[in-house]
GROMACS .gro file of C-alpha atoms in nm:
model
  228
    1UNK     CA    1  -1.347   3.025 -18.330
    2UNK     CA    2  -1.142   3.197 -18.601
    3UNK     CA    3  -1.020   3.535 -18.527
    4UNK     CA    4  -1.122   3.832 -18.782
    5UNK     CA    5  -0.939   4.158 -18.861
    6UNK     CA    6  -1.269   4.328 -18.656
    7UNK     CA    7  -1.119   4.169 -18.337
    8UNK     CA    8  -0.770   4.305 -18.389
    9UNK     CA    9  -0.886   4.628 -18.452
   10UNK     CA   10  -1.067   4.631 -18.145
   11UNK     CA   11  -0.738   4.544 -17.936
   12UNK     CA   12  -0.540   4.895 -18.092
   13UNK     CA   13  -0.628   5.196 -17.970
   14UNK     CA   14  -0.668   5.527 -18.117
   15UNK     CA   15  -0.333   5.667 -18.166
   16UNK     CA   16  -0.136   5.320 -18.143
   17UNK     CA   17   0.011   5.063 -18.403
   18UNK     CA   18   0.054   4.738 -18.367
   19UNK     CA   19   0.220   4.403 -18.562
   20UNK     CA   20   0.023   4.115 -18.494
   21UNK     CA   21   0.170   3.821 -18.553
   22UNK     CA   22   0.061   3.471 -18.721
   23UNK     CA   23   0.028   3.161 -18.542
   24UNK     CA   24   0.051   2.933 -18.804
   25UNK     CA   25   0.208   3.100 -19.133
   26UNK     CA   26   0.087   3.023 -19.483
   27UNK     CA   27   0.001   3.359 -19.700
   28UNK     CA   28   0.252   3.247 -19.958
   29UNK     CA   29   0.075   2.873 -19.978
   30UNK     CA   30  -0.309   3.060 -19.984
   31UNK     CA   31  -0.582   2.917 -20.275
   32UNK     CA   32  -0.548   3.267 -20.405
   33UNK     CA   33  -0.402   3.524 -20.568
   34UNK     CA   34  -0.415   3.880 -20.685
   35UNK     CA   35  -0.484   4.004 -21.031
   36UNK     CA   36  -0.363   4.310 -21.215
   37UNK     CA   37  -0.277   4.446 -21.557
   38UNK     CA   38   0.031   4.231 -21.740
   39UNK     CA   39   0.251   4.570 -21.830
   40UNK     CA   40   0.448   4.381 -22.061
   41UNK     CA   41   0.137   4.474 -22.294
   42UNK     CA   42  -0.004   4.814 -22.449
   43UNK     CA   43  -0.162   4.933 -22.147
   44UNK     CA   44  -0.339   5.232 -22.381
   45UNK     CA   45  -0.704   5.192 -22.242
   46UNK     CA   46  -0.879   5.553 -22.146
   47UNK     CA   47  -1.231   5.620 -22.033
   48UNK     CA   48  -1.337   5.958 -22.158
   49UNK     CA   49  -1.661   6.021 -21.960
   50UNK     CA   50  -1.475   5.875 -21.601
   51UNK     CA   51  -1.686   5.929 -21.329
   52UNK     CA   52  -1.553   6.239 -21.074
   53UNK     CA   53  -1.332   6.130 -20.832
   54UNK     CA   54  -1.641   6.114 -20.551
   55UNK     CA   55  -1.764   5.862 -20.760
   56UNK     CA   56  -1.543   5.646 -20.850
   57UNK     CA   57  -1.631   5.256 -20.890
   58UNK     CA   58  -1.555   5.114 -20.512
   59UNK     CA   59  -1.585   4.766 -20.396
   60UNK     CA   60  -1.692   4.900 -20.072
   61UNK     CA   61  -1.469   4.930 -19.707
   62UNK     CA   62  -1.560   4.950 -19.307
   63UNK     CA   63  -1.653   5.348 -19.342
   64UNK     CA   64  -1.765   5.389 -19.695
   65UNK     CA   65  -2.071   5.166 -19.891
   66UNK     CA   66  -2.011   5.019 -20.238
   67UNK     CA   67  -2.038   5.209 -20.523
   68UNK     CA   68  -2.108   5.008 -20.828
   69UNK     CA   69  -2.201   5.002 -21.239
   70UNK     CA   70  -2.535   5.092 -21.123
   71UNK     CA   71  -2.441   5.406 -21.035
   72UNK     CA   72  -2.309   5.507 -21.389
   73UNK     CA   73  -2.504   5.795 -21.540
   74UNK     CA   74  -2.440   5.715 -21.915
   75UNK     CA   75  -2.274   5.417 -22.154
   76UNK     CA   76  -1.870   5.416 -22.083
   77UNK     CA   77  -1.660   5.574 -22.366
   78UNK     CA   78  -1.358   5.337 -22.375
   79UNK     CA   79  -1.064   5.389 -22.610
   80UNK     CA   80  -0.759   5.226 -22.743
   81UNK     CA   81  -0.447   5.392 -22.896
   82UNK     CA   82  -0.424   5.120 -23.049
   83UNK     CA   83  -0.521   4.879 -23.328
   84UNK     CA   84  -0.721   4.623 -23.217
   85UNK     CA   85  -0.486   4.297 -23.228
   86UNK     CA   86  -0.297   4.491 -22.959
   87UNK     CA   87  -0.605   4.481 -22.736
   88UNK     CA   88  -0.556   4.188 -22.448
   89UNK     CA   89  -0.871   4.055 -22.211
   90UNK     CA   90  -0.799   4.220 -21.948
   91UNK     CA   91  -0.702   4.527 -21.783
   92UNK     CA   92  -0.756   4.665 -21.443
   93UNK     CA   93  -0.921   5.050 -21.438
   94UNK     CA   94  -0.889   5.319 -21.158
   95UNK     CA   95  -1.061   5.192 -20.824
   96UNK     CA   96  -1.252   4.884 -20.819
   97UNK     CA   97  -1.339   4.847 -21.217
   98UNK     CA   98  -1.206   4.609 -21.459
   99UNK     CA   99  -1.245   4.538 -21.809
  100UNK     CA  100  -1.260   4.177 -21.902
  101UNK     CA  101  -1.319   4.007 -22.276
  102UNK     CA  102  -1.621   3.857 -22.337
  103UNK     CA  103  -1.350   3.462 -22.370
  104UNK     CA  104  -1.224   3.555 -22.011
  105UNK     CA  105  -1.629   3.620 -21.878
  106UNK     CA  106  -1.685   3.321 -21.999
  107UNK     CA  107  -1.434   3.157 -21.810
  108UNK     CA  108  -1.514   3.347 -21.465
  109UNK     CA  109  -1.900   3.258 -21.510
  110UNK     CA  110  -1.837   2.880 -21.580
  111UNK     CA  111  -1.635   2.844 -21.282
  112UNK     CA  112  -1.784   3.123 -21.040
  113UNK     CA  113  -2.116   3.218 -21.158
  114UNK     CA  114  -2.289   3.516 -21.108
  115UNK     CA  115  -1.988   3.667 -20.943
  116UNK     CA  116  -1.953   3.969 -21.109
  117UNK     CA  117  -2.127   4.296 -21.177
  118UNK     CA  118  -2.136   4.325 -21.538
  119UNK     CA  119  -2.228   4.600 -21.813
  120UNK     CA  120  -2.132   4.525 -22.157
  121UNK     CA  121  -1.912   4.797 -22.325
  122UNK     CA  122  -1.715   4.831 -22.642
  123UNK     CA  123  -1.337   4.970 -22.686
  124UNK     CA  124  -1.310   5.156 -22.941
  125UNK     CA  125  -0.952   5.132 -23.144
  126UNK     CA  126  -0.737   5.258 -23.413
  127UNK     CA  127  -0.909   5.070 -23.670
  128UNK     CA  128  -1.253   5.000 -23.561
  129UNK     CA  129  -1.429   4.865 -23.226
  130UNK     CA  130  -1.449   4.552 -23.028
  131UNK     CA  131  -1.739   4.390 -22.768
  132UNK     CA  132  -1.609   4.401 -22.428
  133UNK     CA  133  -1.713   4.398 -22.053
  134UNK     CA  134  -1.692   4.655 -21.739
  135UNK     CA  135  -1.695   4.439 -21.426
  136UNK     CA  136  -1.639   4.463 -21.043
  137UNK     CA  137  -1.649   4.192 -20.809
  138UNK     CA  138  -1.979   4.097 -20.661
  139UNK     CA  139  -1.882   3.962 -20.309
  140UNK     CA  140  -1.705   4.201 -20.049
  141UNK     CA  141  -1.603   3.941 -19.781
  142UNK     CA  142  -1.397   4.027 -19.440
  143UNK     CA  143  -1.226   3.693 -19.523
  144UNK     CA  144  -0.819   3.752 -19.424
  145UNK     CA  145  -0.735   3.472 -19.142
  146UNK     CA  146  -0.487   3.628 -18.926
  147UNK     CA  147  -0.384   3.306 -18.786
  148UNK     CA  148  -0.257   3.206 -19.125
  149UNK     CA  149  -0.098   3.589 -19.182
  150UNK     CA  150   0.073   3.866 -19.053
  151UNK     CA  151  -0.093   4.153 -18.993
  152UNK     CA  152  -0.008   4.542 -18.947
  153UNK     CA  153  -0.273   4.783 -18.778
  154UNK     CA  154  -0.151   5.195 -18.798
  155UNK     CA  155  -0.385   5.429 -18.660
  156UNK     CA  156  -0.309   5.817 -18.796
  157UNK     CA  157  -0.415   6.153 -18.722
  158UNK     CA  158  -0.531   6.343 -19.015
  159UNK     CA  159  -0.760   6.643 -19.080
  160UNK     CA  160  -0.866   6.645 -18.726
  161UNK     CA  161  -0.996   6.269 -18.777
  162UNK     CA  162  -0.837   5.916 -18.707
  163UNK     CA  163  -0.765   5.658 -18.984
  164UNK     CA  164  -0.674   5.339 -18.956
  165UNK     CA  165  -0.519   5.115 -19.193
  166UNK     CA  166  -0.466   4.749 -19.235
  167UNK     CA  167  -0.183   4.612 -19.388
  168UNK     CA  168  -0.027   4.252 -19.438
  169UNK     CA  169   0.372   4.271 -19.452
  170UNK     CA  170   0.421   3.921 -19.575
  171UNK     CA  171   0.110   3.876 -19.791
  172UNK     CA  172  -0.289   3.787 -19.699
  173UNK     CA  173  -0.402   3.440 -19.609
  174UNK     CA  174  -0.801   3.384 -19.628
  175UNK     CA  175  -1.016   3.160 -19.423
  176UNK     CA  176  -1.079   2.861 -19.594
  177UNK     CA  177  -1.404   2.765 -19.456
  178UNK     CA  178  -1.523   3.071 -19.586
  179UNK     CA  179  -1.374   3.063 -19.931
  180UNK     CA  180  -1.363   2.695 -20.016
  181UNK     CA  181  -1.639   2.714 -20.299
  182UNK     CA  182  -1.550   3.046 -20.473
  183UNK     CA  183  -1.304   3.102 -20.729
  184UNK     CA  184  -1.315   3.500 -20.684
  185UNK     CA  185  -1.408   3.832 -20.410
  186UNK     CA  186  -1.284   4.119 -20.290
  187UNK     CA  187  -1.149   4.201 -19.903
  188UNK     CA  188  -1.272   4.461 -19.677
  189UNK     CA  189  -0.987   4.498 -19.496
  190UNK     CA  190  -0.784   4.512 -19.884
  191UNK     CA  191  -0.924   4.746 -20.065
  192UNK     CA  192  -1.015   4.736 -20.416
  193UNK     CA  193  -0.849   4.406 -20.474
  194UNK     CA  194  -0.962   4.150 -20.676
  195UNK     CA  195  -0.864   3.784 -20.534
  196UNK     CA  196  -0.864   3.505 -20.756
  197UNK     CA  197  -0.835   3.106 -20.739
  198UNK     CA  198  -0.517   2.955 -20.826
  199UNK     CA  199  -0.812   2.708 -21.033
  200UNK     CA  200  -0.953   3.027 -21.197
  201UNK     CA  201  -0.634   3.178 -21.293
  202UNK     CA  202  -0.556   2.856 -21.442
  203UNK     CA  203  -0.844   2.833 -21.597
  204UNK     CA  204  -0.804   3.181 -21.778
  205UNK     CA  205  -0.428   3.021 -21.883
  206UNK     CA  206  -0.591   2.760 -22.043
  207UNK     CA  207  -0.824   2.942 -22.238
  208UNK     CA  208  -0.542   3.193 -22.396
  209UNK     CA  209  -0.651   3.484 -22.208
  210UNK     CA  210  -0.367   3.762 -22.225
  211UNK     CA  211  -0.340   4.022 -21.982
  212UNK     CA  212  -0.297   3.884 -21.609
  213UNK     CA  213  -0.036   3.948 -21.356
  214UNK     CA  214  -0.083   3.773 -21.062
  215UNK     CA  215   0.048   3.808 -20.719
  216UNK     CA  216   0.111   3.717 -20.364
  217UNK     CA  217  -0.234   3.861 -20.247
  218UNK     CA  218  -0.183   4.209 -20.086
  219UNK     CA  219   0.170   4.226 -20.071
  220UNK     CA  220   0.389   4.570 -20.105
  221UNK     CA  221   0.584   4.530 -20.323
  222UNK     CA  222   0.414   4.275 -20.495
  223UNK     CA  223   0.548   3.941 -20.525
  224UNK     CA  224   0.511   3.740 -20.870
  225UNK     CA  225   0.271   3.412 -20.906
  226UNK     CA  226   0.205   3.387 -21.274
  227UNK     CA  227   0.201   3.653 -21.595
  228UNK     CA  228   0.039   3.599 -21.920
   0.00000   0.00000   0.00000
């Protein structure tokens, strides 16, 4: 039976850190990758009406429920300092939201349907305003294989409390039984992360989509796969 990050966290006590170690090493060969804002483009994208901090869009962890588009209390106000040539398809907001063009939607849906948590936006530019998407992730999955990748558990005392976090040194590996036929989720044990295919993200390169930097899944620092 494979081994989950809920049975390692069971073996480290309160107060104690531990490195456990993988049996059979492969995060650098894993189906998937990480995706982020390309910085080698404009990155000028601001949301006037935010939510507060306590609200912020959240894919969801161990200790704390999801918080998703549903829970916006009026239309986004996106804008650009920009013109809008300069805008790319995707960028990567605070927490767990993303903005994604309705060319790289249509790629995600095609390959992944109904994957995503979606509310139609614009951006408004410079020189007039453009149809876009806010989207999280749909599927929160405890999916890291820790036979397949290295795995740090700290535990912390702060503010009279314990924390514990989960880290993976040399990059996260997923089960593949679990992840064989999606092309995108999120980790519980990673949080707000968006893990894509290697198919998807070539997918997206196909298409011309602009925007993407994609990396070694949860590694610090990041690690390069692709950028376009």
């Amino acid at each position: 039976m494979t081994r989950t990050i809920t049975d390692l966290l069971a073996e480290v006590p309160e107060g104690q850190s531990r490195l456990f170690k993988a049996k059979h090493p492969s995060a650098d060969e894993d189906r998937f990758v990480e995706v982020c804002n390309n910085w080698n483009y404009d990155q000028g994208i601001s949301w006037k009406n935010s939510p507060e901090f306590e609200q912020a869009l959240w894919t969801g962890a161990r200790v704390r429920p999801r918080i998703g588009l549903d829970t916006l209390v009026e239309q986004p106000d996106f804008r650009f300092r920009g013109k809008l040539r300069k805008i790319v398809d995707f960028y990567r907001l605070a927490g767990a939201a993303y903005l994604a063009s309705p060319a790289l939607l249509e790629v995600i849906e095609r390959l992944d349907r109904g994957s995503l948590e979606v509310k139609p936006v614009v951006i408004k530019a410079l020189d007039g305003e453009i149809p876009f998407n806010l989207v999280m992730p749909n599927r929160l999955l405890e999916a890291v294989d820790p036979d397949r990748c290295d795995v740090r558990i700290e535990t912390e005392w702060f503010s009279e409390h314990w924390f514990t976090s989960v880290r993976f040194p040399n990059g996260a590996a997923f089960q593949s039984e679990l992840t064989k036929e999606i092309h995108n989720f999120s980790d519980i044990d990673a949080l707000n992360k968006w893990f894509w295919s290697k198919e998807l993200l070539a997918a997206a390169k196909e298409a011309g989509v602009r925007g993407i930097y994609a990396t070694v899944p949860a590694t610090l620092p990041t690690r390069d796969v692709d950028w376009f």
